[in-house]
Amino acid sequence: MFKIATTGLSSLPDADSFALGESGQKLLNQFCFSDEWAGNLSSGLFRLGETAAAMHGLRQPECGLLNLVRCYDNADRDHVFRLFEQAATTSSSFCFSTTIMLTSGQKQPVFCIGESSGLAQRYSGSMLGVFFFPRFQLETKGRIFSHHS
């Protein structure tokens, strides 16, 4: 899934109407964990939260777009890259899902929701978003076949 929209999140109903109660937050935490990220379009650098950086295999929380998408599934990398490029040229909201290839050989699903803004002047603006990581991992096809052999 790779989606981008030129309408901002602010066009949705009041954010308070979507606020999760304590039980909703517990339920969300049971199924996934999340971490924030931000991008500075004038420098081209992204800053990930500690958990997101670790999940992406990064030693530092700050990186460029190429380093960010390097761990993504090969089939999705170009789509994600183009999505970020498009969001960097027009203020927009976007989302994508892919998998991160872990050193263990398993795949970690990841969902990303973000928004770009402040693009009125060339080489300016920012992005802000959140990564969601489901609390499970997928096995690669080779590993699945080896379990059933």
Short mmCIF file of N, CA, C and O in Angstrom, two decimals:
data_model
loop_
_atom_site.label_atom_id
_atom_site.label_comp_id
_atom_site.label_asym_id
_atom_site.label_seq_id
_atom_site.Cartn_x
_atom_site.Cartn_y
_atom_site.Cartn_z
N MET A 1 0.85 -1.17 0.00
CA MET A 1 0.00 0.00 0.00
C MET A 1 0.89 1.24 0.00
O MET A 1 1.77 1.36 0.84
N PHE A 2 0.67 2.10 -0.96
CA PHE A 2 1.42 3.35 -1.07
C PHE A 2 0.42 4.42 -1.50
O PHE A 2 -0.05 4.40 -2.62
N LYS A 3 0.08 5.32 -0.60
CA LYS A 3 -0.96 6.32 -0.88
C LYS A 3 -0.46 7.70 -0.51
O LYS A 3 0.25 7.89 0.47
N ILE A 4 -0.89 8.68 -1.33
CA ILE A 4 -0.58 10.08 -1.03
C ILE A 4 -1.81 10.91 -1.38
O ILE A 4 -2.52 10.60 -2.33
N ALA A 5 -2.08 11.92 -0.57
CA ALA A 5 -3.21 12.80 -0.80
C ALA A 5 -2.76 14.23 -0.55
O ALA A 5 -1.99 14.49 0.37
N THR A 6 -3.25 15.15 -1.35
CA THR A 6 -2.85 16.54 -1.18
C THR A 6 -3.64 17.25 -0.10
O THR A 6 -3.32 18.35 0.27
N THR A 7 -4.68 16.62 0.42
CA THR A 7 -5.42 17.22 1.52
C THR A 7 -4.73 16.88 2.83
O THR A 7 -4.19 15.79 3.00
N GLY A 8 -4.73 17.81 3.75
CA GLY A 8 -4.06 17.61 5.02
C GLY A 8 -4.95 16.91 6.03
O GLY A 8 -6.15 16.81 5.86
N LEU A 9 -4.33 16.45 7.09
CA LEU A 9 -5.07 15.82 8.16
C LEU A 9 -6.01 16.79 8.85
O LEU A 9 -6.98 16.40 9.46
N SER A 10 -5.72 18.08 8.72
CA SER A 10 -6.54 19.09 9.38
C SER A 10 -7.95 19.14 8.80
O SER A 10 -8.85 19.69 9.42
N SER A 11 -8.18 18.56 7.63
CA SER A 11 -9.52 18.58 7.04
C SER A 11 -10.42 17.51 7.65
O SER A 11 -11.61 17.48 7.38
N LEU A 12 -9.85 16.64 8.47
CA LEU A 12 -10.64 15.61 9.14
C LEU A 12 -11.36 16.22 10.34
O LEU A 12 -11.00 17.29 10.81
N PRO A 13 -12.33 15.50 10.88
CA PRO A 13 -12.99 16.01 12.09
C PRO A 13 -11.97 16.26 13.19
O PRO A 13 -10.86 15.73 13.16
N ASP A 14 -12.36 17.03 14.18
CA ASP A 14 -11.51 17.38 15.30
C ASP A 14 -10.75 16.17 15.83
O ASP A 14 -11.33 15.11 16.05
N ALA A 15 -9.44 16.31 16.04
CA ALA A 15 -8.60 15.22 16.50
C ALA A 15 -9.08 14.63 17.82
O ALA A 15 -8.91 13.44 18.08
N ASP A 16 -9.70 15.46 18.66
CA ASP A 16 -10.20 14.96 19.94
C ASP A 16 -11.29 13.91 19.76
O ASP A 16 -11.47 13.03 20.60
N SER A 17 -12.01 13.99 18.64
CA SER A 17 -13.07 13.01 18.41
C SER A 17 -12.50 11.63 18.11
O SER A 17 -13.20 10.63 18.21
N PHE A 18 -11.21 11.56 17.74
CA PHE A 18 -10.55 10.29 17.47
C PHE A 18 -9.69 9.82 18.64
O PHE A 18 -9.06 8.78 18.56
N ALA A 19 -9.64 10.57 19.71
CA ALA A 19 -8.77 10.23 20.83
C ALA A 19 -9.15 8.87 21.41
O ALA A 19 -10.32 8.57 21.60
N LEU A 20 -8.13 8.06 21.66
CA LEU A 20 -8.35 6.74 22.25
C LEU A 20 -8.47 6.88 23.76
O LEU A 20 -7.70 7.58 24.39
N GLY A 21 -9.41 6.19 24.30
CA GLY A 21 -9.50 6.11 25.76
C GLY A 21 -8.39 5.20 26.26
O GLY A 21 -7.63 4.61 25.49
N GLU A 22 -8.30 5.06 27.56
CA GLU A 22 -7.25 4.23 28.15
C GLU A 22 -7.34 2.79 27.65
O GLU A 22 -6.33 2.18 27.32
N SER A 23 -8.55 2.24 27.55
CA SER A 23 -8.70 0.85 27.09
C SER A 23 -8.31 0.73 25.61
O SER A 23 -7.73 -0.27 25.20
N GLY A 24 -8.64 1.75 24.82
CA GLY A 24 -8.25 1.75 23.41
C GLY A 24 -6.74 1.81 23.24
O GLY A 24 -6.18 1.13 22.38
N GLN A 25 -6.08 2.59 24.07
CA GLN A 25 -4.62 2.69 24.02
C GLN A 25 -3.98 1.36 24.41
O GLN A 25 -3.02 0.92 23.80
N LYS A 26 -4.53 0.70 25.42
CA LYS A 26 -4.02 -0.61 25.84
C LYS A 26 -4.18 -1.63 24.73
O LYS A 26 -3.28 -2.44 24.48
N LEU A 27 -5.32 -1.60 24.07
CA LEU A 27 -5.57 -2.52 22.98
C LEU A 27 -4.60 -2.28 21.82
O LEU A 27 -4.03 -3.22 21.27
N LEU A 28 -4.39 -1.01 21.48
CA LEU A 28 -3.42 -0.67 20.43
C LEU A 28 -2.03 -1.17 20.81
O LEU A 28 -1.33 -1.77 19.99
N ASN A 29 -1.62 -0.95 22.05
CA ASN A 29 -0.31 -1.40 22.51
C ASN A 29 -0.19 -2.92 22.54
O ASN A 29 0.91 -3.46 22.46
N GLN A 30 -1.30 -3.61 22.68
CA GLN A 30 -1.26 -5.08 22.66
C GLN A 30 -0.88 -5.59 21.28
O GLN A 30 -0.19 -6.59 21.15
N PHE A 31 -1.32 -4.88 20.24
CA PHE A 31 -1.10 -5.35 18.88
C PHE A 31 0.09 -4.74 18.17
O PHE A 31 0.62 -5.32 17.23
N CYS A 32 0.52 -3.56 18.59
CA CYS A 32 1.65 -2.92 17.91
C CYS A 32 2.33 -1.91 18.83
O CYS A 32 1.81 -1.55 19.87
N PHE A 33 3.51 -1.50 18.41
CA PHE A 33 4.17 -0.38 19.08
C PHE A 33 4.49 0.64 18.00
O PHE A 33 4.50 0.32 16.81
N SER A 34 4.67 1.86 18.41
CA SER A 34 4.87 2.94 17.44
C SER A 34 6.03 3.83 17.86
O SER A 34 6.46 3.81 19.01
N ASP A 35 6.51 4.59 16.91
CA ASP A 35 7.55 5.57 17.18
C ASP A 35 7.47 6.66 16.13
O ASP A 35 7.09 6.42 14.98
N GLU A 36 7.85 7.85 16.54
CA GLU A 36 7.74 9.01 15.66
C GLU A 36 8.97 9.18 14.78
O GLU A 36 10.02 8.59 15.03
N TRP A 37 8.82 10.00 13.77
CA TRP A 37 9.93 10.40 12.92
C TRP A 37 9.63 11.79 12.38
O TRP A 37 8.50 12.23 12.34
N ALA A 38 10.69 12.48 11.98
CA ALA A 38 10.56 13.82 11.39
C ALA A 38 11.61 13.97 10.30
O ALA A 38 12.70 13.40 10.40
N GLY A 39 11.28 14.71 9.27
CA GLY A 39 12.22 14.96 8.18
C GLY A 39 12.39 16.45 7.94
O GLY A 39 11.41 17.19 7.96
N ASN A 40 13.62 16.87 7.76
CA ASN A 40 13.95 18.26 7.46
C ASN A 40 14.32 18.32 5.99
O ASN A 40 15.37 17.82 5.59
N LEU A 41 13.46 18.91 5.17
CA LEU A 41 13.68 18.89 3.74
C LEU A 41 14.82 19.82 3.29
O LEU A 41 15.38 19.62 2.22
N SER A 42 15.18 20.80 4.09
CA SER A 42 16.30 21.67 3.71
C SER A 42 17.63 20.94 3.88
O SER A 42 18.56 21.16 3.11
N SER A 43 17.73 20.04 4.85
CA SER A 43 18.97 19.28 5.04
C SER A 43 18.90 17.89 4.42
O SER A 43 19.93 17.25 4.21
N GLY A 44 17.68 17.40 4.15
CA GLY A 44 17.51 16.06 3.60
C GLY A 44 17.66 14.96 4.64
O GLY A 44 17.77 13.79 4.28
N LEU A 45 17.64 15.33 5.92
CA LEU A 45 17.83 14.33 6.97
C LEU A 45 16.53 14.00 7.68
O LEU A 45 15.68 14.87 7.89
N PHE A 46 16.41 12.74 8.05
CA PHE A 46 15.29 12.25 8.84
C PHE A 46 15.80 11.93 10.23
O PHE A 46 16.91 11.45 10.40
N ARG A 47 14.97 12.21 11.23
CA ARG A 47 15.30 11.87 12.61
C ARG A 47 14.22 10.92 13.10
O ARG A 47 13.06 11.27 13.16
N LEU A 48 14.67 9.72 13.45
CA LEU A 48 13.76 8.69 13.92
C LEU A 48 13.84 8.57 15.42
O LEU A 48 14.90 8.83 16.01
N GLY A 49 12.75 8.14 16.03
CA GLY A 49 12.77 7.81 17.45
C GLY A 49 13.70 6.62 17.66
O GLY A 49 14.05 5.90 16.72
N GLU A 50 14.07 6.39 18.89
CA GLU A 50 15.03 5.35 19.23
C GLU A 50 14.59 3.95 18.76
O GLU A 50 15.36 3.20 18.18
N THR A 51 13.34 3.62 18.99
CA THR A 51 12.83 2.31 18.59
C THR A 51 12.78 2.17 17.08
O THR A 51 13.19 1.14 16.53
N ALA A 52 12.29 3.18 16.39
CA ALA A 52 12.21 3.14 14.93
C ALA A 52 13.59 3.02 14.31
O ALA A 52 13.79 2.27 13.35
N ALA A 53 14.57 3.75 14.86
CA ALA A 53 15.94 3.65 14.34
C ALA A 53 16.47 2.23 14.50
O ALA A 53 17.04 1.66 13.57
N ALA A 54 16.25 1.63 15.66
CA ALA A 54 16.72 0.26 15.90
C ALA A 54 16.02 -0.72 14.96
O ALA A 54 16.67 -1.61 14.40
N MET A 55 14.72 -0.56 14.77
CA MET A 55 13.98 -1.46 13.87
C MET A 55 14.46 -1.33 12.43
O MET A 55 14.43 -2.29 11.67
N HIS A 56 14.92 -0.14 12.04
CA HIS A 56 15.44 0.08 10.69
C HIS A 56 16.92 -0.30 10.58
O HIS A 56 17.53 -0.09 9.53
N GLY A 57 17.50 -0.81 11.64
CA GLY A 57 18.89 -1.23 11.62
C GLY A 57 19.88 -0.08 11.60
O GLY A 57 21.01 -0.24 11.15
N LEU A 58 19.46 1.07 12.12
CA LEU A 58 20.31 2.26 12.11
C LEU A 58 21.00 2.42 13.47
O LEU A 58 20.38 2.22 14.50
N ARG A 59 22.25 2.79 13.45
CA ARG A 59 22.98 3.00 14.70
C ARG A 59 22.74 4.39 15.27
O ARG A 59 22.97 4.63 16.45
N GLN A 60 22.34 5.32 14.42
CA GLN A 60 22.06 6.69 14.85
C GLN A 60 20.63 7.04 14.45
O GLN A 60 20.13 6.54 13.44
N PRO A 61 19.98 7.91 15.19
CA PRO A 61 18.59 8.25 14.86
C PRO A 61 18.45 9.15 13.64
O PRO A 61 17.35 9.32 13.13
N GLU A 62 19.54 9.73 13.17
CA GLU A 62 19.48 10.64 12.03
C GLU A 62 20.07 9.96 10.80
O GLU A 62 21.13 9.33 10.88
N CYS A 63 19.36 10.08 9.66
CA CYS A 63 19.82 9.42 8.44
C CYS A 63 19.21 10.11 7.22
O CYS A 63 18.29 10.92 7.34
N GLY A 64 19.70 9.74 6.07
CA GLY A 64 19.13 10.18 4.81
C GLY A 64 18.08 9.19 4.35
O GLY A 64 17.95 8.09 4.90
N LEU A 65 17.35 9.54 3.32
CA LEU A 65 16.27 8.69 2.82
C LEU A 65 16.79 7.35 2.33
O LEU A 65 16.17 6.31 2.58
N LEU A 66 17.92 7.33 1.65
CA LEU A 66 18.46 6.06 1.15
C LEU A 66 18.76 5.09 2.29
O LEU A 66 18.47 3.90 2.19
N ASN A 67 19.34 5.60 3.38
CA ASN A 67 19.62 4.73 4.52
C ASN A 67 18.33 4.27 5.19
O ASN A 67 18.26 3.16 5.73
N LEU A 68 17.31 5.11 5.19
CA LEU A 68 16.04 4.76 5.81
C LEU A 68 15.38 3.58 5.08
O LEU A 68 14.93 2.63 5.71
N VAL A 69 15.33 3.63 3.77
CA VAL A 69 14.60 2.61 3.00
C VAL A 69 15.46 1.39 2.66
O VAL A 69 14.94 0.41 2.13
N ARG A 70 16.72 1.41 2.96
CA ARG A 70 17.64 0.32 2.62
C ARG A 70 17.17 -1.04 3.14
O ARG A 70 17.33 -2.06 2.48
N CYS A 71 16.56 -1.08 4.31
CA CYS A 71 16.15 -2.35 4.93
C CYS A 71 14.77 -2.81 4.46
O CYS A 71 14.33 -3.91 4.81
N TYR A 72 14.08 -2.00 3.65
CA TYR A 72 12.74 -2.37 3.20
C TYR A 72 12.80 -3.45 2.13
O TYR A 72 13.79 -3.60 1.42
N ASP A 73 11.72 -4.18 1.99
CA ASP A 73 11.59 -5.21 0.97
C ASP A 73 11.98 -4.62 -0.39
O ASP A 73 11.54 -3.52 -0.74
N ASN A 74 12.78 -5.36 -1.15
CA ASN A 74 13.26 -4.88 -2.45
C ASN A 74 12.13 -4.44 -3.37
O ASN A 74 12.26 -3.45 -4.09
N ALA A 75 11.03 -5.17 -3.35
CA ALA A 75 9.91 -4.85 -4.24
C ALA A 75 9.23 -3.53 -3.89
O ALA A 75 8.56 -2.94 -4.74
N ASP A 76 9.41 -3.05 -2.65
CA ASP A 76 8.73 -1.84 -2.20
C ASP A 76 9.61 -0.59 -2.17
O ASP A 76 9.10 0.52 -2.11
N ARG A 77 10.91 -0.78 -2.18
CA ARG A 77 11.85 0.34 -1.99
C ARG A 77 11.60 1.51 -2.94
O ARG A 77 11.52 2.65 -2.50
N ASP A 78 11.48 1.22 -4.23
CA ASP A 78 11.28 2.30 -5.21
C ASP A 78 9.96 3.02 -4.99
O ASP A 78 9.87 4.23 -5.13
N HIS A 79 8.91 2.27 -4.64
CA HIS A 79 7.60 2.88 -4.37
C HIS A 79 7.69 3.85 -3.19
O HIS A 79 7.16 4.96 -3.25
N VAL A 80 8.34 3.42 -2.12
CA VAL A 80 8.47 4.27 -0.92
C VAL A 80 9.31 5.49 -1.25
O VAL A 80 8.96 6.62 -0.86
N PHE A 81 10.39 5.28 -1.98
CA PHE A 81 11.26 6.40 -2.35
C PHE A 81 10.48 7.44 -3.16
O PHE A 81 10.54 8.64 -2.88
N ARG A 82 9.72 6.99 -4.16
CA ARG A 82 8.92 7.92 -4.98
C ARG A 82 7.84 8.62 -4.16
O ARG A 82 7.55 9.80 -4.37
N LEU A 83 7.25 7.91 -3.19
CA LEU A 83 6.25 8.51 -2.33
C LEU A 83 6.84 9.67 -1.53
O LEU A 83 6.27 10.75 -1.47
N PHE A 84 8.03 9.44 -0.95
CA PHE A 84 8.69 10.51 -0.20
C PHE A 84 9.09 11.67 -1.12
O PHE A 84 8.95 12.83 -0.74
N GLU A 85 9.56 11.36 -2.32
CA GLU A 85 9.91 12.43 -3.27
C GLU A 85 8.69 13.27 -3.62
O GLU A 85 8.77 14.49 -3.68
N GLN A 86 7.57 12.62 -3.87
CA GLN A 86 6.34 13.35 -4.20
C GLN A 86 5.88 14.20 -3.02
O GLN A 86 5.48 15.35 -3.20
N ALA A 87 5.94 13.65 -1.81
CA ALA A 87 5.53 14.40 -0.62
C ALA A 87 6.46 15.58 -0.36
O ALA A 87 6.06 16.56 0.26
N ALA A 88 7.70 15.49 -0.83
CA ALA A 88 8.65 16.59 -0.65
C ALA A 88 8.41 17.74 -1.61
O ALA A 88 8.95 18.83 -1.42
N THR A 89 7.58 17.53 -2.63
CA THR A 89 7.32 18.60 -3.59
C THR A 89 5.96 19.26 -3.41
O THR A 89 5.76 20.37 -3.89
N THR A 90 5.02 18.58 -2.75
CA THR A 90 3.68 19.10 -2.53
C THR A 90 3.23 18.77 -1.11
O THR A 90 3.31 17.61 -0.72
N SER A 91 2.79 19.76 -0.38
CA SER A 91 2.28 19.49 0.97
C SER A 91 1.17 18.45 0.88
O SER A 91 0.21 18.62 0.14
N SER A 92 1.36 17.35 1.60
CA SER A 92 0.43 16.24 1.46
C SER A 92 0.48 15.32 2.67
O SER A 92 1.38 15.39 3.50
N SER A 93 -0.50 14.44 2.74
CA SER A 93 -0.54 13.36 3.72
C SER A 93 -0.28 12.07 2.95
O SER A 93 -0.71 11.93 1.81
N PHE A 94 0.38 11.11 3.59
CA PHE A 94 0.71 9.88 2.88
C PHE A 94 0.82 8.72 3.85
O PHE A 94 0.93 8.91 5.07
N CYS A 95 0.78 7.52 3.31
CA CYS A 95 0.98 6.32 4.11
C CYS A 95 1.55 5.23 3.21
O CYS A 95 1.40 5.26 2.00
N PHE A 96 2.21 4.29 3.84
CA PHE A 96 2.69 3.10 3.13
C PHE A 96 2.87 1.98 4.13
O PHE A 96 2.95 2.19 5.34
N SER A 97 2.93 0.77 3.60
CA SER A 97 3.26 -0.39 4.41
C SER A 97 4.25 -1.24 3.62
O SER A 97 4.18 -1.32 2.39
N THR A 98 5.15 -1.86 4.33
CA THR A 98 6.15 -2.73 3.73
C THR A 98 6.67 -3.66 4.82
O THR A 98 6.07 -3.74 5.89
N THR A 99 7.75 -4.33 4.55
CA THR A 99 8.39 -5.15 5.57
C THR A 99 9.86 -4.77 5.65
O THR A 99 10.47 -4.38 4.66
N ILE A 100 10.40 -4.89 6.84
CA ILE A 100 11.82 -4.66 7.09
C ILE A 100 12.49 -6.02 7.18
O ILE A 100 12.01 -6.91 7.90
N MET A 101 13.57 -6.20 6.46
CA MET A 101 14.33 -7.45 6.51
C MET A 101 15.24 -7.41 7.73
O MET A 101 16.15 -6.58 7.80
N LEU A 102 14.99 -8.28 8.69
CA LEU A 102 15.78 -8.33 9.91
C LEU A 102 16.99 -9.24 9.73
O LEU A 102 16.99 -10.13 8.87
N THR A 103 18.03 -9.03 10.53
CA THR A 103 19.22 -9.86 10.43
C THR A 103 18.93 -11.32 10.78
O THR A 103 19.65 -12.21 10.37
N SER A 104 17.84 -11.57 11.51
CA SER A 104 17.45 -12.95 11.87
C SER A 104 16.89 -13.71 10.68
O SER A 104 16.65 -14.91 10.77
N GLY A 105 16.64 -13.02 9.56
CA GLY A 105 16.04 -13.66 8.40
C GLY A 105 14.53 -13.52 8.36
O GLY A 105 13.89 -13.90 7.39
N GLN A 106 13.95 -12.96 9.40
CA GLN A 106 12.51 -12.74 9.42
C GLN A 106 12.20 -11.34 8.89
O GLN A 106 13.09 -10.51 8.75
N LYS A 107 10.93 -11.13 8.61
CA LYS A 107 10.47 -9.83 8.11
C LYS A 107 9.57 -9.20 9.16
O LYS A 107 8.68 -9.83 9.69
N GLN A 108 9.81 -7.91 9.45
CA GLN A 108 9.00 -7.15 10.38
C GLN A 108 8.08 -6.23 9.58
O GLN A 108 8.55 -5.34 8.88
N PRO A 109 6.76 -6.44 9.65
CA PRO A 109 5.85 -5.50 8.98
C PRO A 109 6.00 -4.10 9.59
O PRO A 109 6.24 -3.97 10.80
N VAL A 110 5.85 -3.08 8.76
CA VAL A 110 5.88 -1.70 9.24
C VAL A 110 4.85 -0.90 8.45
O VAL A 110 4.69 -1.10 7.24
N PHE A 111 4.13 -0.05 9.16
CA PHE A 111 3.17 0.87 8.56
C PHE A 111 3.65 2.28 8.88
O PHE A 111 4.08 2.55 10.00
N CYS A 112 3.56 3.17 7.91
CA CYS A 112 4.01 4.54 8.11
C CYS A 112 2.89 5.49 7.69
O CYS A 112 2.27 5.30 6.64
N ILE A 113 2.66 6.49 8.52
CA ILE A 113 1.72 7.56 8.21
C ILE A 113 2.48 8.86 8.39
O ILE A 113 3.17 9.04 9.39
N GLY A 114 2.38 9.77 7.42
CA GLY A 114 3.12 11.02 7.52
C GLY A 114 2.43 12.17 6.82
O GLY A 114 1.43 11.99 6.13
N GLU A 115 3.03 13.33 7.02
CA GLU A 115 2.50 14.55 6.41
C GLU A 115 3.67 15.47 6.11
O GLU A 115 4.60 15.59 6.91
N SER A 116 3.62 16.12 4.96
CA SER A 116 4.64 17.11 4.62
C SER A 116 4.00 18.49 4.61
O SER A 116 2.82 18.63 4.29
N SER A 117 4.78 19.50 4.97
CA SER A 117 4.24 20.86 5.02
C SER A 117 5.37 21.88 4.89
O SER A 117 6.55 21.52 4.95
N GLY A 118 5.00 23.13 4.71
CA GLY A 118 5.97 24.22 4.64
C GLY A 118 6.81 24.20 3.39
O GLY A 118 7.99 24.57 3.42
N LEU A 119 6.23 23.82 2.28
CA LEU A 119 6.99 23.68 1.04
C LEU A 119 6.87 24.91 0.13
O LEU A 119 7.15 24.82 -1.05
N ALA A 120 6.47 26.04 0.69
CA ALA A 120 6.25 27.24 -0.11
C ALA A 120 7.53 27.72 -0.80
O ALA A 120 7.51 28.18 -1.93
N GLN A 121 8.66 27.61 -0.10
CA GLN A 121 9.94 28.01 -0.68
C GLN A 121 10.71 26.77 -1.08
O GLN A 121 10.64 25.74 -0.42
N ARG A 122 11.48 26.90 -2.15
CA ARG A 122 12.28 25.78 -2.63
C ARG A 122 13.28 25.33 -1.56
O ARG A 122 13.86 26.15 -0.87
N TYR A 123 13.47 24.02 -1.45
CA TYR A 123 14.40 23.40 -0.48
C TYR A 123 14.05 23.75 0.96
O TYR A 123 14.91 23.98 1.79
N SER A 124 12.78 23.84 1.25
CA SER A 124 12.35 24.09 2.62
C SER A 124 11.22 23.13 2.94
O SER A 124 10.76 22.39 2.09
N GLY A 125 10.77 23.14 4.15
CA GLY A 125 9.66 22.32 4.55
C GLY A 125 10.09 21.19 5.47
O GLY A 125 11.27 21.00 5.75
N SER A 126 9.08 20.47 5.91
CA SER A 126 9.36 19.37 6.84
C SER A 126 8.33 18.27 6.65
O SER A 126 7.30 18.46 6.01
N MET A 127 8.66 17.14 7.21
CA MET A 127 7.76 16.00 7.25
C MET A 127 7.68 15.53 8.69
O MET A 127 8.63 15.67 9.45
N LEU A 128 6.55 14.98 9.02
CA LEU A 128 6.33 14.48 10.37
C LEU A 128 5.48 13.23 10.25
O LEU A 128 4.55 13.19 9.43
N GLY A 129 5.79 12.22 11.04
CA GLY A 129 4.99 11.01 10.93
C GLY A 129 5.23 10.03 12.06
O GLY A 129 5.96 10.32 13.02
N VAL A 130 4.63 8.87 11.89
CA VAL A 130 4.75 7.81 12.89
C VAL A 130 4.86 6.46 12.17
O VAL A 130 4.27 6.25 11.12
N PHE A 131 5.69 5.59 12.73
CA PHE A 131 5.80 4.21 12.28
C PHE A 131 5.02 3.34 13.25
O PHE A 131 5.09 3.54 14.47
N PHE A 132 4.31 2.34 12.73
CA PHE A 132 3.64 1.34 13.55
C PHE A 132 4.26 -0.01 13.22
O PHE A 132 4.37 -0.37 12.04
N PHE A 133 4.65 -0.73 14.25
CA PHE A 133 5.25 -2.04 14.10
C PHE A 133 4.36 -3.08 14.78
O PHE A 133 4.27 -3.09 16.01
N PRO A 134 3.68 -3.95 14.02
CA PRO A 134 2.89 -5.00 14.66
C PRO A 134 3.80 -5.87 15.53
O PRO A 134 4.98 -6.04 15.25
N ARG A 135 3.24 -6.43 16.57
CA ARG A 135 4.00 -7.24 17.52
C ARG A 135 4.14 -8.69 17.04
O ARG A 135 3.94 -9.63 17.79
N PHE A 136 4.46 -8.85 15.77
CA PHE A 136 4.77 -10.17 15.23
C PHE A 136 5.72 -9.98 14.07
O PHE A 136 5.87 -8.87 13.54
N GLN A 137 6.38 -11.05 13.68
CA GLN A 137 7.27 -11.03 12.53
C GLN A 137 6.84 -12.12 11.57
O GLN A 137 6.22 -13.11 11.97
N LEU A 138 7.16 -11.93 10.32
CA LEU A 138 6.84 -12.90 9.28
C LEU A 138 8.09 -13.69 8.94
O LEU A 138 9.19 -13.14 8.94
N GLU A 139 7.92 -14.94 8.65
CA GLU A 139 9.06 -15.74 8.22
C GLU A 139 9.20 -15.61 6.72
O GLU A 139 8.22 -15.42 6.00
N THR A 140 10.43 -15.69 6.24
CA THR A 140 10.67 -15.64 4.80
C THR A 140 10.22 -16.95 4.19
O THR A 140 10.09 -17.97 4.87
N LYS A 141 9.99 -16.97 2.88
CA LYS A 141 9.51 -18.18 2.21
C LYS A 141 10.47 -19.35 2.43
O LYS A 141 10.04 -20.46 2.68
N GLY A 142 11.75 -19.09 2.34
CA GLY A 142 12.74 -20.15 2.53
C GLY A 142 12.63 -20.78 3.90
O GLY A 142 12.71 -21.99 4.06
N ARG A 143 12.41 -19.97 4.91
CA ARG A 143 12.28 -20.48 6.27
C ARG A 143 10.96 -21.20 6.48
O ARG A 143 10.89 -22.19 7.18
N ILE A 144 9.93 -20.73 5.82
CA ILE A 144 8.63 -21.42 5.93
C ILE A 144 8.73 -22.81 5.31
O ILE A 144 8.30 -23.79 5.89
N PHE A 145 9.32 -22.89 4.12
CA PHE A 145 9.46 -24.19 3.46
C PHE A 145 10.31 -25.14 4.28
O PHE A 145 10.04 -26.32 4.35
N SER A 146 11.35 -24.63 4.95
CA SER A 146 12.21 -25.51 5.74
C SER A 146 11.47 -26.06 6.95
O SER A 146 11.79 -27.14 7.41
N HIS A 147 10.45 -25.36 7.45
CA HIS A 147 9.68 -25.86 8.58
C HIS A 147 8.73 -26.99 8.15
O HIS A 147 8.35 -27.82 8.96
N HIS A 148 8.31 -26.98 6.90
CA HIS A 148 7.34 -27.97 6.44
C HIS A 148 8.00 -29.14 5.73
O HIS A 148 7.31 -30.05 5.30
N SER A 149 9.30 -29.12 5.56
CA SER A 149 9.99 -30.20 4.83
C SER A 149 10.14 -31.42 5.70
O SER A 149 10.24 -31.42 6.86
#
